[in-house]
Amino acid sequence: MSSSTASARARRSSTWHNWAGNVTARPAERTSPGSAEEVAAAVRRAAERGLRVKAVGTGHSFTAAAATDGLLIRPERLAGIHRIDRAAGTVTVGAGTPLKQLNAALAGEGLSLTNMGDIMEQTVSGAVGTGTHGTGRESGSLAAQIAALELVTADGSVLTCSPQENPEVFAAARIGLGALGVVTSLTFNVEPVFLLTAREEPMSFDRVTSSFDELWAGNEHFEFYWFPHTGNCNTKRNNRSAGPPRPLGRAGAWFEDEFLSNGVFEVVNRLGRVAPAAIPAIARVSSRALSSRTYTDIPYKVFTSPRRVRFVEMEYALPREAVVEALRELRSMVDRSELRVSFPVEVRTAPADDIPLSTASGRDSAYIAVHMYKGTPYQAYFTAAERIFTAYEGRPHWGKVHTRDAEYLDGVYPRFGEFRELRNRLDPERRFQNDYVRRVLGE
């Protein structure tokens, strides 16, 4: 037996848990294949033994999308840059490649993704498969930037999927929840690296909400954070720049991004967990701690930030025209309630796309994300927020806490039935099912 095959061989497993610690699973076996062929062999062996199969990345999802009591496929050996095609403007990478590795490697080649989220700890397949996104007026999620992918299906077939080859599978598998098979590689559209100028500025809640349409229209990438129990927000506007580069100074970046946004914020949240009554006063101080700043750098150094404070999150995509009204309702609900919320609420946008299970499928969208510090009861807050979001036909982020089921989702996704029909064809025996997939896609 070769060393490659031996390292890919399934082995007995201990308990798996996600990054936030709110999901655990005890898979019967784990395996770390190093190629699509090894993944296919592992899937066939699991089928012979009657085991379900799920692939998992770094566990940054807050749902149980990757949990299994069967075979857990780990992606460590499915990583790295496979091919750069400068003429086509694409890069092909292994599914287990961490986003931070991809971003750094692309920058070293003078290339960049067009848009990205604000965290880059996830693997590319995990981030893409759950619909991870940043904010953008014209540029969409990571999945919307995919040119092709490779997929191992339930019978052990290896499919190459693109708009030209297996196009119906490509259309759906870009955001597939792991329900169509195991993605083994992804090809992204990329472009020559460019500069972004970020302008971060405190702003009042009333000003942001009254000017939201203008702020969205006037910037390539606009987002803001509202601090519950206050009328304060922090805004961020990212736009392409001719330069020159003016990156954050090391001391200033450390003070705001590490000391304030991570170190002090961790202490503040621990205090709020043991003394919830203090949270409104803390929020008023915290919301004024960050000052205005402007800097210019390559994209991933502007889009992404370190996130070391652990939390649980729920996020819903709403029709963009409804987001301000929904946010005002959320603020009113928090103010009327006895809830104590120490984490800011994040608001971002995305243009409509053509991916069946994308939260932006067929409509221009805006996202409202609510968070609670790890270990803090979140159910009451999330339930009240979810009631507001679903009244606007909100679509939950697939990797974040929500309670929606297939019946609800069928009503808010116009191509939901199309995805389920493809799943029936590719995985009729539900090899890639788990409790979460059963809930959101039905039987």
Short mmCIF file of C-alpha atoms in Angstrom, two decimals:
data_model
loop_
_atom_site.label_atom_id
_atom_site.label_comp_id
_atom_site.label_asym_id
_atom_site.label_seq_id
_atom_site.Cartn_x
_atom_site.Cartn_y
_atom_site.Cartn_z
CA MET A 1 0.00 0.00 0.00
CA SER A 2 1.43 3.41 -0.97
CA SER A 3 2.00 6.10 1.65
CA SER A 4 -0.56 8.26 -0.16
CA THR A 5 -3.22 5.58 0.05
CA ALA A 6 -2.35 4.81 3.65
CA SER A 7 -2.70 8.46 4.64
CA ALA A 8 -6.05 8.60 2.87
CA ARG A 9 -7.33 5.46 4.59
CA ALA A 10 -10.33 5.97 6.89
CA ARG A 11 -9.59 5.82 10.58
CA ARG A 12 -11.59 5.80 13.77
CA SER A 13 -12.59 9.25 14.84
CA SER A 14 -13.05 11.33 17.94
CA THR A 15 -15.61 14.09 18.47
CA TRP A 16 -15.61 16.91 15.91
CA HIS A 17 -16.78 20.43 16.80
CA ASN A 18 -17.08 23.64 14.86
CA TRP A 19 -15.22 26.92 15.43
CA ALA A 20 -17.93 28.45 17.62
CA GLY A 21 -18.39 25.28 19.67
CA ASN A 22 -22.17 25.19 19.17
CA VAL A 23 -22.10 22.09 16.91
CA THR A 24 -20.52 18.73 17.69
CA ALA A 25 -20.55 15.38 15.93
CA ARG A 26 -18.98 11.99 16.38
CA PRO A 27 -18.22 10.57 12.93
CA ALA A 28 -17.62 6.85 12.69
CA GLU A 29 -14.51 7.46 10.60
CA ARG A 30 -12.36 10.23 9.17
CA THR A 31 -10.26 10.29 6.05
CA SER A 32 -7.92 12.80 4.41
CA PRO A 33 -7.75 12.01 0.69
CA GLY A 34 -5.23 13.72 -1.53
CA SER A 35 -6.98 13.59 -4.91
CA ALA A 36 -10.38 13.38 -6.54
CA GLU A 37 -9.73 9.69 -7.21
CA GLU A 38 -9.05 9.04 -3.52
CA VAL A 39 -12.22 10.93 -2.61
CA ALA A 40 -14.18 8.81 -5.09
CA ALA A 41 -12.74 5.60 -3.62
CA ALA A 42 -13.63 6.76 -0.09
CA VAL A 43 -17.20 7.53 -1.15
CA ARG A 44 -17.57 4.11 -2.77
CA ARG A 45 -16.23 2.34 0.35
CA ALA A 46 -18.61 4.34 2.54
CA ALA A 47 -21.53 3.32 0.32
CA GLU A 48 -20.56 -0.34 0.67
CA ARG A 49 -20.67 0.04 4.46
CA GLY A 50 -23.86 2.11 4.51
CA LEU A 51 -22.14 5.24 5.86
CA ARG A 52 -23.24 8.79 5.14
CA VAL A 53 -20.48 11.10 3.90
CA LYS A 54 -19.77 14.77 4.63
CA ALA A 55 -16.77 16.93 3.81
CA VAL A 56 -15.75 19.54 6.34
CA GLY A 57 -13.42 22.55 6.18
CA THR A 58 -12.32 24.63 9.14
CA GLY A 59 -15.72 24.48 10.84
CA HIS A 60 -16.55 28.17 10.48
CA SER A 61 -20.23 27.39 9.83
CA PHE A 62 -22.57 27.86 12.77
CA THR A 63 -25.00 25.27 11.40
CA ALA A 64 -24.54 21.51 11.33
CA ALA A 65 -24.09 21.54 7.52
CA ALA A 66 -20.92 19.41 7.77
CA ALA A 67 -21.79 17.24 10.78
CA THR A 68 -22.03 13.48 10.29
CA ASP A 69 -22.09 10.21 12.19
CA GLY A 70 -20.65 8.48 9.12
CA LEU A 71 -17.49 9.25 7.16
CA LEU A 72 -16.00 12.72 7.63
CA ILE A 73 -13.72 13.84 4.79
CA ARG A 74 -11.02 16.25 5.90
CA PRO A 75 -9.50 18.54 3.23
CA GLU A 76 -5.90 19.06 4.38
CA ARG A 77 -4.37 17.19 1.44
CA LEU A 78 -6.77 18.69 -1.13
CA ALA A 79 -5.02 22.04 -0.97
CA GLY A 80 -2.80 24.33 -2.98
CA ILE A 81 -2.73 26.09 -6.32
CA HIS A 82 -3.17 23.64 -9.20
CA ARG A 83 -3.05 25.94 -12.20
CA ILE A 84 -2.98 29.62 -13.14
CA ASP A 85 -4.29 30.53 -16.59
CA ARG A 86 -3.44 34.16 -17.16
CA ALA A 87 -4.95 34.22 -20.64
CA ALA A 88 -8.31 33.02 -19.32
CA GLY A 89 -7.99 34.99 -16.07
CA THR A 90 -8.54 31.96 -13.86
CA VAL A 91 -6.87 30.05 -11.04
CA THR A 92 -7.66 26.45 -10.07
CA VAL A 93 -7.13 25.42 -6.45
CA GLY A 94 -7.72 22.38 -4.28
CA ALA A 95 -10.99 22.46 -2.34
CA GLY A 96 -9.20 22.39 1.02
CA THR A 97 -7.12 25.50 0.34
CA PRO A 98 -7.63 28.10 3.08
CA LEU A 99 -8.77 31.46 1.75
CA LYS A 100 -5.85 33.18 3.47
CA GLN A 101 -3.45 30.92 1.54
CA LEU A 102 -5.27 31.59 -1.73
CA ASN A 103 -5.28 35.36 -1.20
CA ALA A 104 -1.58 35.49 -0.37
CA ALA A 105 -0.65 33.23 -3.29
CA LEU A 106 -2.68 35.29 -5.74
CA ALA A 107 -1.12 38.52 -4.51
CA GLY A 108 2.31 36.98 -5.02
CA GLU A 109 1.34 36.33 -8.64
CA GLY A 110 -0.03 39.85 -9.13
CA LEU A 111 -3.65 38.60 -9.11
CA SER A 112 -6.75 38.96 -6.93
CA LEU A 113 -10.33 37.90 -6.49
CA THR A 114 -12.76 40.71 -7.28
CA ASN A 115 -14.57 40.54 -3.95
CA MET A 116 -14.32 38.57 -0.73
CA GLY A 117 -15.74 38.29 2.77
CA ASP A 118 -14.21 39.77 5.89
CA ILE A 119 -12.85 36.48 7.28
CA MET A 120 -10.33 34.28 5.42
CA GLU A 121 -9.85 31.33 7.76
CA GLN A 122 -12.29 29.10 5.84
CA THR A 123 -11.41 26.61 3.14
CA VAL A 124 -12.46 27.67 -0.33
CA SER A 125 -14.97 24.82 -0.72
CA GLY A 126 -16.53 25.40 2.70
CA ALA A 127 -16.87 29.12 2.09
CA VAL A 128 -18.25 28.70 -1.42
CA GLY A 129 -20.57 25.82 -0.58
CA THR A 130 -22.42 27.78 2.11
CA GLY A 131 -22.66 31.05 0.16
CA THR A 132 -20.01 33.15 1.90
CA HIS A 133 -20.02 36.73 0.63
CA GLY A 134 -18.65 40.17 1.27
CA THR A 135 -20.36 43.39 0.28
CA GLY A 136 -20.60 44.86 -3.20
CA ARG A 137 -22.68 47.03 -5.46
CA GLU A 138 -21.85 45.04 -8.61
CA SER A 139 -19.59 42.18 -7.42
CA GLY A 140 -21.13 39.18 -5.71
CA SER A 141 -20.28 36.25 -3.48
CA LEU A 142 -17.32 33.91 -3.77
CA ALA A 143 -19.55 31.39 -5.57
CA ALA A 144 -20.47 34.02 -8.18
CA GLN A 145 -16.76 34.24 -9.07
CA ILE A 146 -16.39 30.52 -9.92
CA ALA A 147 -15.62 29.51 -13.52
CA ALA A 148 -15.54 25.71 -13.02
CA LEU A 149 -15.45 23.01 -10.34
CA GLU A 150 -14.73 19.32 -9.89
CA LEU A 151 -17.29 17.20 -8.05
CA VAL A 152 -17.30 13.61 -6.78
CA THR A 153 -20.86 12.29 -6.81
CA ALA A 154 -22.55 9.54 -4.81
CA ASP A 155 -21.67 6.73 -7.24
CA GLY A 156 -17.99 7.68 -7.21
CA SER A 157 -18.04 9.54 -10.52
CA VAL A 158 -15.75 12.56 -10.92
CA LEU A 159 -17.50 15.36 -12.82
CA THR A 160 -15.86 18.42 -14.34
CA CYS A 161 -18.48 21.16 -14.26
CA SER A 162 -18.56 24.53 -16.01
CA PRO A 163 -20.97 26.58 -18.12
CA GLN A 164 -19.90 24.37 -21.05
CA GLU A 165 -19.54 20.97 -19.36
CA ASN A 166 -22.30 19.56 -17.12
CA PRO A 167 -23.79 23.07 -16.99
CA GLU A 168 -26.84 22.16 -14.91
CA VAL A 169 -24.62 20.65 -12.24
CA PHE A 170 -22.30 23.65 -12.36
CA ALA A 171 -25.23 26.03 -11.92
CA ALA A 172 -26.35 24.36 -8.71
CA ALA A 173 -23.13 22.98 -7.21
CA ARG A 174 -21.53 26.40 -6.78
CA ILE A 175 -23.59 26.62 -3.59
CA GLY A 176 -24.41 23.00 -2.92
CA LEU A 177 -24.39 22.61 0.89
CA GLY A 178 -22.42 19.41 0.32
CA ALA A 179 -25.70 17.80 -0.76
CA LEU A 180 -24.71 17.06 -4.37
CA GLY A 181 -21.31 15.55 -3.71
CA VAL A 182 -17.79 16.39 -2.57
CA VAL A 183 -16.13 19.34 -4.31
CA THR A 184 -12.45 18.55 -4.87
CA SER A 185 -11.26 21.61 -6.79
CA LEU A 186 -12.52 25.05 -7.77
CA THR A 187 -11.58 27.40 -10.59
CA PHE A 188 -12.02 31.09 -9.79
CA ASN A 189 -12.16 34.05 -12.12
CA VAL A 190 -9.39 36.43 -11.07
CA GLU A 191 -8.02 39.76 -12.28
CA PRO A 192 -4.78 41.71 -12.02
CA VAL A 193 -4.26 42.87 -8.47
CA PHE A 194 -5.63 46.34 -7.77
CA LEU A 195 -5.73 48.86 -4.97
CA LEU A 196 -8.67 49.69 -2.74
CA THR A 197 -9.03 52.79 -0.63
CA ALA A 198 -10.97 52.12 2.56
CA ARG A 199 -12.68 54.94 4.38
CA GLU A 200 -13.92 54.00 7.84
CA GLU A 201 -16.07 56.59 9.58
CA PRO A 202 -18.39 56.67 12.61
CA MET A 203 -21.89 57.78 11.69
CA SER A 204 -25.23 57.99 13.48
CA PHE A 205 -27.85 55.31 12.96
CA ASP A 206 -30.33 57.89 11.67
CA ARG A 207 -27.87 59.29 9.15
CA VAL A 208 -26.85 55.87 7.84
CA THR A 209 -30.39 54.62 7.44
CA SER A 210 -31.70 57.82 5.86
CA SER A 211 -28.76 57.91 3.41
CA PHE A 212 -28.44 54.17 2.79
CA ASP A 213 -29.44 54.25 -0.87
CA GLU A 214 -26.96 57.03 -1.61
CA LEU A 215 -24.16 55.35 0.33
CA TRP A 216 -24.81 52.08 -1.50
CA ALA A 217 -25.00 53.70 -4.95
CA GLY A 218 -21.95 55.90 -4.41
CA ASN A 219 -19.51 53.18 -3.39
CA GLU A 220 -18.31 49.92 -4.91
CA HIS A 221 -18.37 48.24 -1.49
CA PHE A 222 -20.35 49.71 1.40
CA GLU A 223 -21.08 48.16 4.80
CA PHE A 224 -21.82 49.34 8.29
CA TYR A 225 -22.14 48.12 11.86
CA TRP A 226 -24.80 49.30 14.28
CA PHE A 227 -24.13 48.99 18.01
CA PRO A 228 -27.33 47.90 19.80
CA HIS A 229 -28.47 50.04 22.74
CA THR A 230 -26.95 53.09 20.98
CA GLY A 231 -27.63 55.33 18.02
CA ASN A 232 -24.09 54.81 16.77
CA CYS A 233 -22.71 53.03 13.70
CA ASN A 234 -19.33 52.53 12.09
CA THR A 235 -19.29 52.66 8.28
CA LYS A 236 -16.78 51.33 5.76
CA ARG A 237 -16.52 52.39 2.10
CA ASN A 238 -14.11 50.54 -0.20
CA ASN A 239 -13.43 51.85 -3.69
CA ARG A 240 -10.81 51.15 -6.32
CA SER A 241 -7.89 53.53 -6.30
CA ALA A 242 -5.10 54.58 -8.64
CA GLY A 243 -2.82 54.72 -5.62
CA PRO A 244 -0.27 55.17 -4.34
CA PRO A 245 -0.53 52.49 -1.64
CA ARG A 246 -0.97 53.92 1.84
CA PRO A 247 -1.36 50.87 4.08
CA LEU A 248 -2.16 51.11 7.73
CA GLY A 249 0.87 51.68 9.89
CA ARG A 250 1.85 48.67 11.95
CA ALA A 251 1.19 50.42 15.26
CA GLY A 252 -2.16 51.86 14.20
CA ALA A 253 -3.34 48.58 12.69
CA TRP A 254 -2.36 46.69 15.83
CA PHE A 255 -4.09 49.18 18.12
CA GLU A 256 -7.45 49.20 16.32
CA ASP A 257 -7.61 45.73 14.73
CA GLU A 258 -5.94 43.69 17.45
CA PHE A 259 -6.02 45.63 20.71
CA LEU A 260 -9.46 47.28 20.39
CA SER A 261 -11.36 45.01 17.98
CA ASN A 262 -10.06 41.75 19.45
CA GLY A 263 -8.31 42.16 22.81
CA VAL A 264 -10.47 44.80 24.47
CA PHE A 265 -13.58 43.51 22.73
CA GLU A 266 -12.96 40.03 24.20
CA VAL A 267 -12.71 41.49 27.71
CA VAL A 268 -15.82 43.60 27.19
CA ASN A 269 -17.83 40.59 26.06
CA ARG A 270 -16.66 38.47 28.98
CA LEU A 271 -17.77 41.24 31.31
CA GLY A 272 -21.12 41.47 29.53
CA ARG A 273 -21.65 37.73 29.86
CA VAL A 274 -21.33 37.82 33.65
CA ALA A 275 -22.97 41.26 34.10
CA PRO A 276 -25.56 41.72 31.32
CA ALA A 277 -26.99 44.87 32.94
CA ALA A 278 -23.73 46.64 32.13
CA ILE A 279 -23.94 45.97 28.38
CA PRO A 280 -25.82 49.16 27.31
CA ALA A 281 -23.28 51.36 29.07
CA ILE A 282 -20.41 49.33 27.64
CA ALA A 283 -21.94 49.60 24.17
CA ARG A 284 -22.07 53.37 24.38
CA VAL A 285 -18.35 53.46 25.17
CA SER A 286 -17.39 50.73 22.65
CA SER A 287 -19.30 52.39 19.81
CA ARG A 288 -17.18 55.51 20.20
CA ALA A 289 -13.82 53.74 20.55
CA LEU A 290 -13.07 53.43 16.83
CA SER A 291 -12.08 56.61 15.01
CA SER A 292 -12.15 57.62 11.35
CA ARG A 293 -9.31 56.33 9.21
CA THR A 294 -8.44 56.04 5.52
CA TYR A 295 -5.93 53.67 3.95
CA THR A 296 -5.08 52.16 0.54
CA ASP A 297 -3.85 48.61 0.01
CA ILE A 298 -4.30 45.44 -2.06
CA PRO A 299 -7.76 43.88 -1.82
CA TYR A 300 -7.41 41.13 0.77
CA LYS A 301 -5.68 43.50 3.18
CA VAL A 302 -8.68 45.84 2.91
CA PHE A 303 -11.60 43.41 2.68
CA THR A 304 -10.52 41.07 5.49
CA SER A 305 -9.87 41.57 9.19
CA PRO A 306 -8.73 39.33 12.05
CA ARG A 307 -11.68 37.92 14.02
CA ARG A 308 -10.40 36.28 17.19
CA VAL A 309 -13.41 36.87 19.47
CA ARG A 310 -15.65 33.81 19.15
CA PHE A 311 -19.37 34.23 18.64
CA VAL A 312 -22.53 32.67 17.25
CA GLU A 313 -24.17 34.35 14.27
CA MET A 314 -27.41 34.48 12.32
CA GLU A 315 -27.67 36.33 9.01
CA TYR A 316 -30.56 36.88 6.62
CA ALA A 317 -30.62 38.23 3.07
CA LEU A 318 -33.52 40.58 2.42
CA PRO A 319 -34.61 42.41 -0.71
CA ARG A 320 -32.26 45.40 -0.74
CA GLU A 321 -35.13 47.89 -0.72
CA ALA A 322 -36.44 46.40 2.55
CA VAL A 323 -33.27 46.41 4.64
CA VAL A 324 -33.61 49.86 6.25
CA GLU A 325 -37.16 49.22 7.40
CA ALA A 326 -36.20 45.82 8.78
CA LEU A 327 -33.19 47.26 10.60
CA ARG A 328 -35.34 49.95 12.19
CA GLU A 329 -37.72 47.24 13.36
CA LEU A 330 -34.78 45.31 14.79
CA ARG A 331 -33.61 48.38 16.71
CA SER A 332 -37.10 49.03 18.03
CA MET A 333 -37.42 45.41 19.13
CA VAL A 334 -34.11 45.52 21.03
CA ASP A 335 -34.99 48.83 22.67
CA ARG A 336 -38.39 47.52 23.84
CA SER A 337 -37.04 44.23 25.12
CA GLU A 338 -34.92 43.15 28.04
CA LEU A 339 -32.29 41.79 25.66
CA ARG A 340 -28.68 42.79 26.23
CA VAL A 341 -26.64 42.61 23.02
CA SER A 342 -22.90 43.22 23.18
CA PHE A 343 -22.07 42.52 19.50
CA PRO A 344 -22.69 45.02 16.69
CA VAL A 345 -25.16 44.24 13.89
CA GLU A 346 -23.56 44.04 10.44
CA VAL A 347 -25.22 45.23 7.21
CA ARG A 348 -23.87 44.39 3.72
CA THR A 349 -25.18 44.08 0.15
CA ALA A 350 -24.86 41.89 -2.96
CA PRO A 351 -26.21 42.10 -6.52
CA ALA A 352 -28.60 39.50 -7.89
CA ASP A 353 -26.98 36.34 -9.28
CA ASP A 354 -28.08 33.17 -11.11
CA ILE A 355 -27.15 30.49 -8.54
CA PRO A 356 -30.23 28.50 -7.42
CA LEU A 357 -29.41 28.40 -3.68
CA SER A 358 -27.60 31.73 -3.49
CA THR A 359 -29.14 34.09 -0.95
CA ALA A 360 -28.97 36.69 -3.76
CA SER A 361 -30.56 34.39 -6.35
CA GLY A 362 -32.63 36.53 -8.69
CA ARG A 363 -32.77 39.63 -6.50
CA ASP A 364 -30.57 42.48 -5.33
CA SER A 365 -30.00 41.74 -1.67
CA ALA A 366 -28.91 43.27 1.60
CA TYR A 367 -27.81 41.28 4.61
CA ILE A 368 -28.42 41.82 8.30
CA ALA A 369 -26.21 39.74 10.59
CA VAL A 370 -26.79 39.46 14.33
CA HIS A 371 -24.23 37.97 16.71
CA MET A 372 -23.90 36.90 20.33
CA TYR A 373 -20.71 36.18 22.23
CA LYS A 374 -19.80 32.51 22.54
CA GLY A 375 -21.40 30.96 25.62
CA THR A 376 -24.09 33.65 25.90
CA PRO A 377 -27.74 32.55 25.45
CA TYR A 378 -28.71 33.71 21.97
CA GLN A 379 -32.04 32.00 21.31
CA ALA A 380 -34.37 34.81 22.42
CA TYR A 381 -32.52 37.46 20.42
CA PHE A 382 -32.18 35.34 17.30
CA THR A 383 -35.81 34.20 17.45
CA ALA A 384 -37.08 37.79 17.67
CA ALA A 385 -34.75 38.92 14.87
CA GLU A 386 -35.70 35.96 12.69
CA ARG A 387 -39.37 36.84 13.06
CA ILE A 388 -38.61 40.28 11.59
CA PHE A 389 -36.44 38.96 8.76
CA THR A 390 -38.87 36.27 7.62
CA ALA A 391 -41.66 38.84 7.39
CA TYR A 392 -39.66 40.29 4.47
CA GLU A 393 -39.15 36.88 2.80
CA GLY A 394 -35.64 36.75 4.17
CA ARG A 395 -33.27 33.97 3.15
CA PRO A 396 -30.99 32.61 5.88
CA HIS A 397 -27.28 32.21 5.31
CA TRP A 398 -26.72 28.46 4.91
CA GLY A 399 -23.77 28.44 7.29
CA LYS A 400 -25.32 30.51 10.08
CA VAL A 401 -27.91 29.77 12.76
CA HIS A 402 -31.54 29.70 11.60
CA THR A 403 -34.69 27.62 12.09
CA ARG A 404 -36.10 27.55 8.54
CA ASP A 405 -37.12 24.33 6.81
CA ALA A 406 -37.70 23.17 3.23
CA GLU A 407 -41.31 24.31 3.17
CA TYR A 408 -40.36 27.90 4.00
CA LEU A 409 -37.30 27.93 1.76
CA ASP A 410 -39.26 26.63 -1.22
CA GLY A 411 -41.37 29.78 -0.94
CA VAL A 412 -38.46 32.24 -1.01
CA TYR A 413 -36.16 30.57 -3.56
CA PRO A 414 -37.67 30.53 -7.06
CA ARG A 415 -35.26 27.77 -8.21
CA PHE A 416 -35.48 25.62 -5.09
CA GLY A 417 -37.29 22.81 -6.89
CA GLU A 418 -34.63 22.81 -9.61
CA PHE A 419 -31.93 22.15 -7.02
CA ARG A 420 -33.90 19.36 -5.36
CA GLU A 421 -34.52 17.64 -8.69
CA LEU A 422 -30.80 17.65 -9.42
CA ARG A 423 -30.11 16.26 -5.96
CA ASN A 424 -32.58 13.44 -6.57
CA ARG A 425 -30.68 12.55 -9.72
CA LEU A 426 -27.14 12.80 -8.32
CA ASP A 427 -27.77 11.38 -4.84
CA PRO A 428 -30.95 9.30 -4.83
CA GLU A 429 -29.84 7.30 -1.78
CA ARG A 430 -28.95 10.44 0.17
CA ARG A 431 -25.30 9.50 0.68
CA PHE A 432 -24.49 13.15 1.47
CA GLN A 433 -27.43 13.83 3.76
CA ASN A 434 -27.39 14.75 7.45
CA ASP A 435 -30.02 16.18 9.77
CA TYR A 436 -29.38 19.76 8.65
CA VAL A 437 -29.58 18.95 4.95
CA ARG A 438 -32.75 16.93 5.57
CA ARG A 439 -34.33 19.92 7.32
CA VAL A 440 -33.49 22.54 4.72
CA LEU A 441 -33.96 20.44 1.57
CA GLY A 442 -36.56 17.96 2.73
CA GLU A 443 -36.72 14.28 1.82
#
